[in-house]
Short mmCIF file of C-alpha atoms in Angstrom, two decimals:
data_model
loop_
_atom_site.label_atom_id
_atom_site.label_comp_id
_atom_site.label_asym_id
_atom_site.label_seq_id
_atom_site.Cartn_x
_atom_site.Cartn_y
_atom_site.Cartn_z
CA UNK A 21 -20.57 0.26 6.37
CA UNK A 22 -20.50 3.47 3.97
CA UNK A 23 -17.32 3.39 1.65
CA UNK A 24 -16.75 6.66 0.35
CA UNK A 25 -13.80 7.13 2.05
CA UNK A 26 -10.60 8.36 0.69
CA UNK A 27 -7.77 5.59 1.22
CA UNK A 28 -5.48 5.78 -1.95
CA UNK A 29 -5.64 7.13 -5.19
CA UNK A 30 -4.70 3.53 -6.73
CA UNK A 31 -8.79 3.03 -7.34
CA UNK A 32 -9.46 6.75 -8.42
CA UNK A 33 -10.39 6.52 -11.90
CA UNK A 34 -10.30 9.34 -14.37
CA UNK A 35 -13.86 10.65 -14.06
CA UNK A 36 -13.14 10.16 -10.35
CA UNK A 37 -10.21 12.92 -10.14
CA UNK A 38 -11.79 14.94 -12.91
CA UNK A 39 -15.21 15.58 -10.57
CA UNK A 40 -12.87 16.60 -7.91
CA UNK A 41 -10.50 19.11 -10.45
CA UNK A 42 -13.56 20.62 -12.50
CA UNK A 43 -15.23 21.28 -8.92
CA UNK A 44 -12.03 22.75 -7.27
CA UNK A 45 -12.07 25.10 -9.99
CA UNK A 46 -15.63 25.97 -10.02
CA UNK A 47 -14.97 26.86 -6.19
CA UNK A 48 -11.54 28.53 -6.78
CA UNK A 49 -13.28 30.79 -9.51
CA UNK A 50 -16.11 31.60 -7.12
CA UNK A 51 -15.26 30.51 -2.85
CA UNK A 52 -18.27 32.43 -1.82
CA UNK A 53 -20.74 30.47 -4.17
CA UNK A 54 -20.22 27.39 -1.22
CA UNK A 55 -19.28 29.72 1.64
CA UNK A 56 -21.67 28.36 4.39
CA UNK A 57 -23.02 25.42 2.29
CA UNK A 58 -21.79 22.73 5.27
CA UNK A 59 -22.61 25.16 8.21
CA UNK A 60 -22.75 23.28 11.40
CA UNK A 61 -20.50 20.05 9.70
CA UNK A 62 -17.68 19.14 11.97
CA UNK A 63 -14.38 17.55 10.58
CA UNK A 64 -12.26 15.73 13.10
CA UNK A 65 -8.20 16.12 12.81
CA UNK A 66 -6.06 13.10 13.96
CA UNK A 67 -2.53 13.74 12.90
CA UNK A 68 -0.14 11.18 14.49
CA UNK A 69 2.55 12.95 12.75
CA UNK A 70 4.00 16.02 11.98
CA UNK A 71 1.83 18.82 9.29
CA UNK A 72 1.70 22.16 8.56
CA UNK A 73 -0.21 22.36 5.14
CA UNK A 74 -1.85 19.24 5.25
CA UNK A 75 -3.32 19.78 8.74
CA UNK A 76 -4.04 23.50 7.96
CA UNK A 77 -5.66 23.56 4.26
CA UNK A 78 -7.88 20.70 5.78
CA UNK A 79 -8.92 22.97 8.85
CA UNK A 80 -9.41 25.92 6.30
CA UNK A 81 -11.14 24.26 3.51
CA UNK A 82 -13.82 22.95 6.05
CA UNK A 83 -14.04 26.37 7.55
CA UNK A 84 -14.35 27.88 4.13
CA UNK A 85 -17.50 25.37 3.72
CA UNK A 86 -19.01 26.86 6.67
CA UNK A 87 -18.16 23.79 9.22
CA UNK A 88 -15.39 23.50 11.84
CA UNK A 89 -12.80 21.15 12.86
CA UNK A 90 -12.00 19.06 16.22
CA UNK A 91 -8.42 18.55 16.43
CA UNK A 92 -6.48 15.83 18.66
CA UNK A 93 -3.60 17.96 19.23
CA UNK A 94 -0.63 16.41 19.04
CA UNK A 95 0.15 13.00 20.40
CA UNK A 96 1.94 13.81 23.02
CA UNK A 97 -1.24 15.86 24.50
CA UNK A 98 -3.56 12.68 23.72
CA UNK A 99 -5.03 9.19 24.80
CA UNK A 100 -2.52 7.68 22.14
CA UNK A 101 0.04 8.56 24.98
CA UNK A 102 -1.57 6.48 27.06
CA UNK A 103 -1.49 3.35 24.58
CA UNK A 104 -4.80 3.55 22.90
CA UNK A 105 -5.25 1.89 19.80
CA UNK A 106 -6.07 3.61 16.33
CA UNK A 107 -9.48 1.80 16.02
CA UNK A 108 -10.44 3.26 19.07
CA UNK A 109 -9.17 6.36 18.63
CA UNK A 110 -11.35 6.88 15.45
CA UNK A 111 -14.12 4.64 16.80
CA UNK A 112 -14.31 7.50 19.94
CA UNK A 113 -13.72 10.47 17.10
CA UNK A 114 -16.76 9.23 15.00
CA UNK A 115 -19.28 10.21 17.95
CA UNK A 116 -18.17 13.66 17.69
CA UNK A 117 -17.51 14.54 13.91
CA UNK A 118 -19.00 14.03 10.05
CA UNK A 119 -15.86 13.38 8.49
CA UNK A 120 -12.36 12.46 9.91
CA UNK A 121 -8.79 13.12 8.70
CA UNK A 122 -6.19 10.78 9.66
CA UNK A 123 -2.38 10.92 9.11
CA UNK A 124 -0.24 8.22 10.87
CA UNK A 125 3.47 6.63 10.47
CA UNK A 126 2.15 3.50 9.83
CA UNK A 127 1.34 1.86 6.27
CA UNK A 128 -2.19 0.63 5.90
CA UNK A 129 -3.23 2.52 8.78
CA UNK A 130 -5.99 4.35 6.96
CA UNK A 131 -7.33 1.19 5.50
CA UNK A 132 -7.83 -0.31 9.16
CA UNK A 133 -9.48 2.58 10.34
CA UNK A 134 -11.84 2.93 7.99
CA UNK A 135 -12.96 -0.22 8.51
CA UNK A 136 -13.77 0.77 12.09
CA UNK A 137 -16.16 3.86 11.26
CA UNK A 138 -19.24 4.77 9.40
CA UNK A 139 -18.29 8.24 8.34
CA UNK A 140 -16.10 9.36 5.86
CA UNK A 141 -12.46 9.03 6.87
CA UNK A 142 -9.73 10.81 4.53
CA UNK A 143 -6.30 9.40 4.53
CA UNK A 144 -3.29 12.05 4.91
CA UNK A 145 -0.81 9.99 4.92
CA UNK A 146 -0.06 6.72 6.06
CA UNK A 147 3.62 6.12 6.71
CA UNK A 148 5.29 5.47 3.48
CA UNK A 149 2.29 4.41 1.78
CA UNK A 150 -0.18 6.97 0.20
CA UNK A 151 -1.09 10.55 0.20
CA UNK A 152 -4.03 11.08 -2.37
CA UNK A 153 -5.02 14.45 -1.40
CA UNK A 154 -1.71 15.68 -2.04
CA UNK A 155 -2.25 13.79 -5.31
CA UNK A 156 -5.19 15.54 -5.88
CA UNK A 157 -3.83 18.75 -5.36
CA UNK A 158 -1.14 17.94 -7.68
CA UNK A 159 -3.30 17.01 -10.23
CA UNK A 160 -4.80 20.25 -10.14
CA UNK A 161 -1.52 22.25 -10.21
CA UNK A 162 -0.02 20.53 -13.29
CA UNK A 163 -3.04 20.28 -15.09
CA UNK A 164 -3.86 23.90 -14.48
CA UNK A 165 0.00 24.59 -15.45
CA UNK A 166 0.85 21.49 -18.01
CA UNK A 167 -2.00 19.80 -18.66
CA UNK A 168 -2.93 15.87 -17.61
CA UNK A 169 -2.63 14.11 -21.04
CA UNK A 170 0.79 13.84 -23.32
CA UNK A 171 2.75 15.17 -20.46
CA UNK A 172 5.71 14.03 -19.72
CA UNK A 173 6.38 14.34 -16.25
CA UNK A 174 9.81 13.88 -14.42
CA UNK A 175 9.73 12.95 -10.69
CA UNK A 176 13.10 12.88 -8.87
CA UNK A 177 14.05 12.76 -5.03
CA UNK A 178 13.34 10.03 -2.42
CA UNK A 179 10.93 7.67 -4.41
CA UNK A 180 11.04 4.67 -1.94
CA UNK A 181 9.36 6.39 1.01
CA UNK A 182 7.73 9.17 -0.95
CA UNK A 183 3.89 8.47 -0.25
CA UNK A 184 3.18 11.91 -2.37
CA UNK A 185 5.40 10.25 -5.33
CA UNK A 186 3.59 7.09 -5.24
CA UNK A 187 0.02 8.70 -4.82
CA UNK A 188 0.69 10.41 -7.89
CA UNK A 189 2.39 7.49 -9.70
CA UNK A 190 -1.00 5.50 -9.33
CA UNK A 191 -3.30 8.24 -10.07
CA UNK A 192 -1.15 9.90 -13.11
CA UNK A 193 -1.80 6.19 -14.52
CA UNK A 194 -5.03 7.51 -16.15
CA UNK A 195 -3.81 10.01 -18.40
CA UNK A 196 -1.06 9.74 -21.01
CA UNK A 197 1.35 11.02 -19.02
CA UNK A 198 4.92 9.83 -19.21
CA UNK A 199 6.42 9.38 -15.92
CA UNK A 200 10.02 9.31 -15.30
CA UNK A 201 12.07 8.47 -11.76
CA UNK A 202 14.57 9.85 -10.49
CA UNK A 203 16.50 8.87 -7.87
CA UNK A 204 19.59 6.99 -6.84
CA UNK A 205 19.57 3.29 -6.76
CA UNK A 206 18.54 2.82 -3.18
CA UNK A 207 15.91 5.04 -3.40
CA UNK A 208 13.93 3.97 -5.86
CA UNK A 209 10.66 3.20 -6.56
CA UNK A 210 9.31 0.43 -4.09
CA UNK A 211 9.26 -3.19 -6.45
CA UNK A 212 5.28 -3.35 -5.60
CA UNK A 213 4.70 0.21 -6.78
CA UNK A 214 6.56 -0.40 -10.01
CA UNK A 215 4.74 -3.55 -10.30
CA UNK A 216 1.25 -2.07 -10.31
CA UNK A 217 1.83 0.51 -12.49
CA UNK A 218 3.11 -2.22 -14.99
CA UNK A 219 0.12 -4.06 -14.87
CA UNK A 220 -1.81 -0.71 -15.55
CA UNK A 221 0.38 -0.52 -18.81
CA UNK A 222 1.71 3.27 -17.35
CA UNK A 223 4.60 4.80 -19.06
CA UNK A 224 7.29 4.68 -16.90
CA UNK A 225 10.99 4.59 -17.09
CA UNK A 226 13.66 4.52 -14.07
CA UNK A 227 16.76 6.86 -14.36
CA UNK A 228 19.70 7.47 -11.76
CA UNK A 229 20.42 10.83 -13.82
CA UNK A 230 18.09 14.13 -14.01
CA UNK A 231 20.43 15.18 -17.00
CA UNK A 232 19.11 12.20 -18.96
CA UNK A 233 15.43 13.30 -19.38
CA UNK A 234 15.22 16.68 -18.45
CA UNK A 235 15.11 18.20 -21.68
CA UNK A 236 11.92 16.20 -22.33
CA UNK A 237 10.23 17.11 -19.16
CA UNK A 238 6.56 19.59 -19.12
CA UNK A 239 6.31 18.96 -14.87
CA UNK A 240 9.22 18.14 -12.64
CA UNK A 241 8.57 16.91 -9.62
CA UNK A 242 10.83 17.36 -6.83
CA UNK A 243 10.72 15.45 -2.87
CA UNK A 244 13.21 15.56 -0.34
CA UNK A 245 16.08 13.27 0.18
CA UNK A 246 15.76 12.53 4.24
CA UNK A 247 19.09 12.99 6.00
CA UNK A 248 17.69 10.38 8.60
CA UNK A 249 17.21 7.57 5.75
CA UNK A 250 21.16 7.25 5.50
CA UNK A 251 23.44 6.28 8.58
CA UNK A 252 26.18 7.08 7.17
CA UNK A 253 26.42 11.73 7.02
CA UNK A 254 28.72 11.64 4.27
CA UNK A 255 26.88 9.14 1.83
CA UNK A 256 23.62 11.57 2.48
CA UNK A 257 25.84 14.63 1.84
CA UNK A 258 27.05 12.76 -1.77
CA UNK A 259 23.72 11.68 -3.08
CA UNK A 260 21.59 14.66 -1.89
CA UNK A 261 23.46 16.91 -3.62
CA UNK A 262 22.98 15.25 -6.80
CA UNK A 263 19.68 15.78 -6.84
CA UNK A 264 19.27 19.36 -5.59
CA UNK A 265 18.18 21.87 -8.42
CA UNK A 266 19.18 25.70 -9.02
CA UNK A 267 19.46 27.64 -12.25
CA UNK A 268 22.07 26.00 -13.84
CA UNK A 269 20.65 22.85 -13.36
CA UNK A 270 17.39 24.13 -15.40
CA UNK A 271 19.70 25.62 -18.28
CA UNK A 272 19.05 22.51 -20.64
CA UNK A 273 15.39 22.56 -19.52
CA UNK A 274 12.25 23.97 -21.69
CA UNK A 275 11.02 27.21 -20.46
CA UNK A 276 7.63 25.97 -19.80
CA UNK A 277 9.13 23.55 -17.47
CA UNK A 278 7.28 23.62 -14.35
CA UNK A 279 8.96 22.59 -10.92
CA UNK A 280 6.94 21.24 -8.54
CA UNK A 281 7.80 20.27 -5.09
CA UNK A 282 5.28 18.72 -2.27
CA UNK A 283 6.45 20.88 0.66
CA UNK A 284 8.77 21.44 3.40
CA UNK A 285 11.81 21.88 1.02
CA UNK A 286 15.19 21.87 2.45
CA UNK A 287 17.99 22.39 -0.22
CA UNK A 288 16.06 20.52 -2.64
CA UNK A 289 15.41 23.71 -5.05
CA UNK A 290 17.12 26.57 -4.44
CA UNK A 291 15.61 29.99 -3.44
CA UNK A 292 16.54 31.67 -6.90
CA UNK A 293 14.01 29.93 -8.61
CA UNK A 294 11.67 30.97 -6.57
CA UNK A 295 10.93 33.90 -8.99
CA UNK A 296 10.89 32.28 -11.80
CA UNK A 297 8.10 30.91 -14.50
CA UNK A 298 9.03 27.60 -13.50
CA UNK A 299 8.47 27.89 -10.03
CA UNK A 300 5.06 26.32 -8.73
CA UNK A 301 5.38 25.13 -5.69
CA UNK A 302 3.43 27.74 -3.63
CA UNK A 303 0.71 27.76 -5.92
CA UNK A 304 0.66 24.18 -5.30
CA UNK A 305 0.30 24.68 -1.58
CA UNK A 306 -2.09 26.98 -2.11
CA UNK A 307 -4.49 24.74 -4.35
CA UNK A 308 -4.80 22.43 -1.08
CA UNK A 309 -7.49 24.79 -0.02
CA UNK A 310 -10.20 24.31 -3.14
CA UNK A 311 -9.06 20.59 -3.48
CA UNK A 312 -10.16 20.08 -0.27
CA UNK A 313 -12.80 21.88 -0.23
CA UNK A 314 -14.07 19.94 -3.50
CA UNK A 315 -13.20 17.21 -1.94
CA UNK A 316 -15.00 17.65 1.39
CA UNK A 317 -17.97 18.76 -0.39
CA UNK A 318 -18.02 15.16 -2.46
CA UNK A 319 -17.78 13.05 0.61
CA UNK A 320 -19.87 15.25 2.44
CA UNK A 321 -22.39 14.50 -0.01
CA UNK A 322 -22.42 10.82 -0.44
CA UNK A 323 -20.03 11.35 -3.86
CA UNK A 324 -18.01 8.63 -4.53
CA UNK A 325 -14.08 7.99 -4.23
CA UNK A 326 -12.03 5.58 -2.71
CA UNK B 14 8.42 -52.80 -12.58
CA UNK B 15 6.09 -50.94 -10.84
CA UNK B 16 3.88 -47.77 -11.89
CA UNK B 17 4.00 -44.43 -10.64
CA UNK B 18 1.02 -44.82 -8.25
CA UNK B 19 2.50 -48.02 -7.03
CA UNK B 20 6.28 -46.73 -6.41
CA UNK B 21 4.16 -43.66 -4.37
CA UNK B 22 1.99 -45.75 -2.46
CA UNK B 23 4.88 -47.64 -1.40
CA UNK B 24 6.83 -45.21 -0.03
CA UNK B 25 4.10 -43.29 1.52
CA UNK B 26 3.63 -46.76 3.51
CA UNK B 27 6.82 -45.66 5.75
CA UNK B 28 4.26 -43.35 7.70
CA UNK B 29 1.32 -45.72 9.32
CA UNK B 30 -1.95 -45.52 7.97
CA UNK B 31 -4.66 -43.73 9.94
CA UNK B 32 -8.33 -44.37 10.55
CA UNK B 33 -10.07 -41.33 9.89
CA UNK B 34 -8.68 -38.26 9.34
CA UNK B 35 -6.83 -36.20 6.75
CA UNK B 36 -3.97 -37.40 4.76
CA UNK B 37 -2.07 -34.59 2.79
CA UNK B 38 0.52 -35.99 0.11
CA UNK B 39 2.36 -34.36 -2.49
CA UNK B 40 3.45 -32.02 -0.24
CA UNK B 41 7.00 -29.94 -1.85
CA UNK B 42 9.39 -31.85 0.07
CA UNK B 43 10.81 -30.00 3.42
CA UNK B 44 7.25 -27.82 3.92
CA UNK B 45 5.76 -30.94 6.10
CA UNK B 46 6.49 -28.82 9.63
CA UNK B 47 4.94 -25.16 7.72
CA UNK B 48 2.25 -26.97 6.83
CA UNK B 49 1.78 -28.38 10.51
CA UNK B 50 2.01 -24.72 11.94
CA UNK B 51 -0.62 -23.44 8.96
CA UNK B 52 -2.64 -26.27 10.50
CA UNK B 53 -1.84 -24.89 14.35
CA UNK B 54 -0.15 -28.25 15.27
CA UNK B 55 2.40 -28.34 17.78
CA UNK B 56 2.35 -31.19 19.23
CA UNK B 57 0.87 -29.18 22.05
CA UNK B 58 -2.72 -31.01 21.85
CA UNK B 59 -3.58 -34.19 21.43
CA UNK B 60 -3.42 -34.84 17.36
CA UNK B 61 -2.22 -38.00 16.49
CA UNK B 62 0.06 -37.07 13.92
CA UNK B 63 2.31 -38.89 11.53
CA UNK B 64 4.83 -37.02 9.15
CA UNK B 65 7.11 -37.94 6.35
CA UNK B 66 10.11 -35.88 5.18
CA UNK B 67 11.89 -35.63 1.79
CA UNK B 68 10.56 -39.35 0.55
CA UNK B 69 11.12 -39.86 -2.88
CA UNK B 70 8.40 -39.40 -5.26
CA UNK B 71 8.25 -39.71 -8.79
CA UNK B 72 5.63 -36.23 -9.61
CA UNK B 73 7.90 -34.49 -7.07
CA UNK B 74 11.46 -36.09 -6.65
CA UNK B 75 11.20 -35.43 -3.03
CA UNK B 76 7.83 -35.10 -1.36
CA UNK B 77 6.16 -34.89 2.25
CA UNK B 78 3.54 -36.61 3.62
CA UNK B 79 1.19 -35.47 6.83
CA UNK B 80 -1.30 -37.73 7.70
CA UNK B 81 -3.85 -36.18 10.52
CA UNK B 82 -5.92 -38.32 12.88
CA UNK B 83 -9.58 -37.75 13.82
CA UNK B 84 -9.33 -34.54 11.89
CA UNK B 85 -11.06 -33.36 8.18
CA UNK B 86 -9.62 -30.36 7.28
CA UNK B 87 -11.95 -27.60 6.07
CA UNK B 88 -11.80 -26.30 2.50
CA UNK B 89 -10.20 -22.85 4.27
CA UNK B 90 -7.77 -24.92 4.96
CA UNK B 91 -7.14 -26.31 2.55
CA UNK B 92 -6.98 -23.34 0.32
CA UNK B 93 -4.60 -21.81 2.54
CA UNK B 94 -2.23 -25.02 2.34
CA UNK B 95 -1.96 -24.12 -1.25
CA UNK B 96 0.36 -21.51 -1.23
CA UNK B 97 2.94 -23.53 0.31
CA UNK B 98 2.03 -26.85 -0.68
CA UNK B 99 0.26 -26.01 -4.08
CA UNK B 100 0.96 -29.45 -5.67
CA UNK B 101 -0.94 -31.47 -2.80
CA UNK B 102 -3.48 -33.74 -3.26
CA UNK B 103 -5.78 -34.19 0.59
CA UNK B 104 -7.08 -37.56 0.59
CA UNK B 105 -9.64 -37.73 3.50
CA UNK B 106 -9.51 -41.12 4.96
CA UNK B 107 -12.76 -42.49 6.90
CA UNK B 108 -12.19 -46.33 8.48
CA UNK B 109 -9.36 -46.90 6.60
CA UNK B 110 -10.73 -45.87 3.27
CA UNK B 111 -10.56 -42.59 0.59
CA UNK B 112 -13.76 -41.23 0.89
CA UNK B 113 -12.68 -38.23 -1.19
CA UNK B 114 -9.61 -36.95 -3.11
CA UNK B 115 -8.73 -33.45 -4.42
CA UNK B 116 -6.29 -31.10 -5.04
CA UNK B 117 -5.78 -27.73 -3.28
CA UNK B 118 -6.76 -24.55 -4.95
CA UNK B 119 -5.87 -21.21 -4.58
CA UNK B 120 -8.10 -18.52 -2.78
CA UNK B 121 -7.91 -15.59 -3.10
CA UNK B 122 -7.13 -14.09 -0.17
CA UNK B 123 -5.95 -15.89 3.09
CA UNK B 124 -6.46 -14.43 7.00
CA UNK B 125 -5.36 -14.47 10.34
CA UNK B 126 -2.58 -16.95 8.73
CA UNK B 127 0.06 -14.83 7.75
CA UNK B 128 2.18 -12.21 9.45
CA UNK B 129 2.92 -8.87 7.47
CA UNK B 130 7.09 -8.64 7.15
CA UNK B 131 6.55 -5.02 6.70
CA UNK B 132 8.02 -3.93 10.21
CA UNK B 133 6.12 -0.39 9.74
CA UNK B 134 2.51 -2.59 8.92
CA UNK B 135 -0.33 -1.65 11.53
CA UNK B 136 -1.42 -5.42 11.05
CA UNK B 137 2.16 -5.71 13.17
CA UNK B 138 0.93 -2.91 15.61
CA UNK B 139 -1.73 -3.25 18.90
CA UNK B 140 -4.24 -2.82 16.77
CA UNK B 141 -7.43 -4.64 16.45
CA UNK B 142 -7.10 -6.08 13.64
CA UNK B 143 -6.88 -10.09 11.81
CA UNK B 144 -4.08 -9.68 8.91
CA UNK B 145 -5.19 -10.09 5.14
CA UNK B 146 -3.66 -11.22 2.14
CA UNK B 147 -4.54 -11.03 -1.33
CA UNK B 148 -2.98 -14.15 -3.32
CA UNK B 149 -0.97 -13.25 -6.27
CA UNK B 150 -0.04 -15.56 -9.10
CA UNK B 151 3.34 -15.54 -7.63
CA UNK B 152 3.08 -14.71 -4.34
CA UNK B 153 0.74 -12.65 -1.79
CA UNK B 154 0.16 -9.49 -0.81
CA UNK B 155 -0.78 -7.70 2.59
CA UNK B 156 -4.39 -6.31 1.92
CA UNK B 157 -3.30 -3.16 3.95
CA UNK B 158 0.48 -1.93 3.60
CA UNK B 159 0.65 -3.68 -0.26
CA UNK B 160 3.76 -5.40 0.67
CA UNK B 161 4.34 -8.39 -1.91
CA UNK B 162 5.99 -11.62 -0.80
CA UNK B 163 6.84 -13.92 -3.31
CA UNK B 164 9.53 -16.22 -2.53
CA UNK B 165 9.61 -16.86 1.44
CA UNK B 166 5.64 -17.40 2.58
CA UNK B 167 6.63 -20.09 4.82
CA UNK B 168 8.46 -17.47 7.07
CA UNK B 169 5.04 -15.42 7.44
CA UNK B 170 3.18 -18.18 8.66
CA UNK B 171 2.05 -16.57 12.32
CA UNK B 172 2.57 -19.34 14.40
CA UNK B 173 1.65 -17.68 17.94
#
């Protein structure tokens, strides 16, 4: 069994995410220095859920490198329809391509399939667990914006089911970052995720107020509040709004402040800061493309991650 | 005025001694029937079985007693008795006699005993594949979603 998949960022140690930055920039500073290099590579694309940029920056990243993608579709058009498991879903996928991409509602659900194939498998999300390339990607954008060490980093929004927020959490352990949460009470940080990054003696503090710490703050780090996590409209409506951001929210912030946001945004951050310094949101999209092309090219390669 | 052992050994004399088999004693009293299901006794099979409930004991205040016939349990386990029981002592018993006496230990992980309460788990999904958990200090924790159990294990134990 080969490990060097890509199941959380919990194990990623510092030199780990620094091979994969420095290399993402050598290939955003020059793309056509590895155009080709993994001609004839296929990836294969199992998305149980929902993704636009995900899905996409994956397909372009390994057509960037010269390979090509096989995609499942969606699972409506798919075996899965018909009741087929995960395991065999990737055990079937492995006969076809060199690396596969998996993103399914269910926690853990990376973990068990990579314990079912001997090719790289990348997780993209697995239910409210973990999303380390989106961490990686992050990385990339605040370092390139704030830098990784003495930052102090705000993250607000739905912190309980965030996988991007915890991803990050785990992996911003490394550097002297101070991380601060955001949310309301019932949307807090899950107990186990607080608990690890305790025991890896991470800075972290828990606030129910953005006004509290934002004057401190190098990176915020805004996620959506989702409507269908609250049955009761009006209790969504109250709490949501408390944590949406415009300009006059961001009058008792530094200028440097950058806002960050993992993508699809509702009313998290209004359109008017779009054109602003602080806005980096797109540019963090964007930076999905030579992450995962670094990326890619580790695994591809034998590198090692977790 | 009798000693600790003595006052023990008396009361554990309320369940009948057995032949060969295992005897498990200091259990925390009321986990007698969880340990029975981590053991996949229901009565179902032909186990001669004897059990004793909330007894008084003077380590525990209250303890449980199972005493297995024709049956040495395995150091697995054992182990995985530990994390409700973690106090016991397993006395195997061959014609009538201690051959050996230890306490449980922790492992550290435990599989296939537990069921994940994480309703959005894939070990709780048609999936393929024997649940894991890592033992904490205080509690355990499913090897694939991360959710951590500390106070309720005995409601995990998959007894299908």
């Amino acid at each position: 069994m080969r490990h060097d998949h890509l199941i959380t960022s919990k194990h990623l140690t510092r030199e780990d995410v620094e091979a994969v930055l420095d290399r993402a920039a050598e290939i955003d500073a020059d793309p056509d220095a590895v155009a080709g290099k993994h001609e004839g590579t296929i990836l294969g694309l199992l998305f149980f859920e929902p993704s636009t940029r995900t899905k996409m920056s994956f397909e372009t990243a390994m057509k960037r490198l010269g390979g090509d993608v096989v995609d499942m579709g969606s699972v409506e058009s798919s075996s899965v329809k018909k009741g087929e498991t995960l395991a065999d879903t990737v055990r079937v996928i492995e006969g076809y391509a060199d690396a596969i991409v998996v993103r399914h509602p269910s926690q853990g659900s990376a973990k068990m399939a990579s314990e079912f194939v001997d090719v790289p498998l990348i997780n993209a999300g697995d239910g409210a667990g973990h999303h380390p390339t989106q961490t990686l990607l992050d990385l990339y954008t605040i370092r390139e914006n704030a830098g990784l060490d003495d930052l102090s980093i705000g993250i607000m929004g739905d912190l309980k089911y965030g996988r991007t927020v915890h991803s990050l959490a785990y992996a911003l352990s490394n550097f002297d970052a101070h991380q601060h949460f955001v949310s309301p009470e019932s949307l807090q940080l899950p107990r186990e995720v607080v608990y690890d990054l305790h025991q890896e003696g991470a800075s972290v503090r828990e606030h129910e107020s953005l006004e509290e710490v934002l004057d401190s703050l190098d990176v915020l780090y805004v996620t959506r509040i989702q409507r269908e996590r609250f049955p009761d409209e009006n209790e969504y409506q109250r709490i949501a709004g408390e944590y949406q951001i415009d300009l006059e929210t961001l009058e008792g912030a530094s200028d440097d402040l950058t806002v960050m946001h993992p993508l699809p945004r509702v009313d998290e951050i209004a359109p008017e800061i779009d054109d602003t310094d602080h806005a980096a949101y797109f540019e963090q999209a964007h930076n999905g493309v030579p992450v995962r092309m670094a990326l890619l090219d580790r695994l591809l390669e034998g590198g090692v991650s977790r | 005025m009798s000693d600790n052992h003595d006052d023990d050994h008396d009361h554990e004399l309320r369940v009948s001694k057995i032949r060969n088999g295992t005897v498990i004693d200091h259990v925390r009293g009321g986990q007698a029937l969880n340990v029975l299901a981590i053991l996949g006794i229901d009565g179902s099979q032909d186990e001669e079985v004897s059990v004793g409930i909330n007894v008084p004991s003077d380590r525990l205040a209250r303890k449980d007693i199972v005493k297995v016939e024709g049956r040495e349990l395995s150091q697995e386990e054992v182990d995985v008795l530990s994390l409700i029981a973690p106090d016991a002592t397993i006395n195997i018993v061959r014609d009538y006699e201690v051959a050996s006496k230890h306490r449980v230990e922790r492992p550290e992980e435990v599989e296939g005993v537990l069921t994940c309460p994480n309703a959005t788990c894939i070990t709780t999904e048609n999936e393929p594949v024997t649940s894991r958990f890592d033992v904490l200090e205080d509690g355990v924790r499913c090897s694939y979603c991360e959710t951590i159990v500390r106070d309720e294990i005995a409601d995990l134990i998959d007894s299908s």
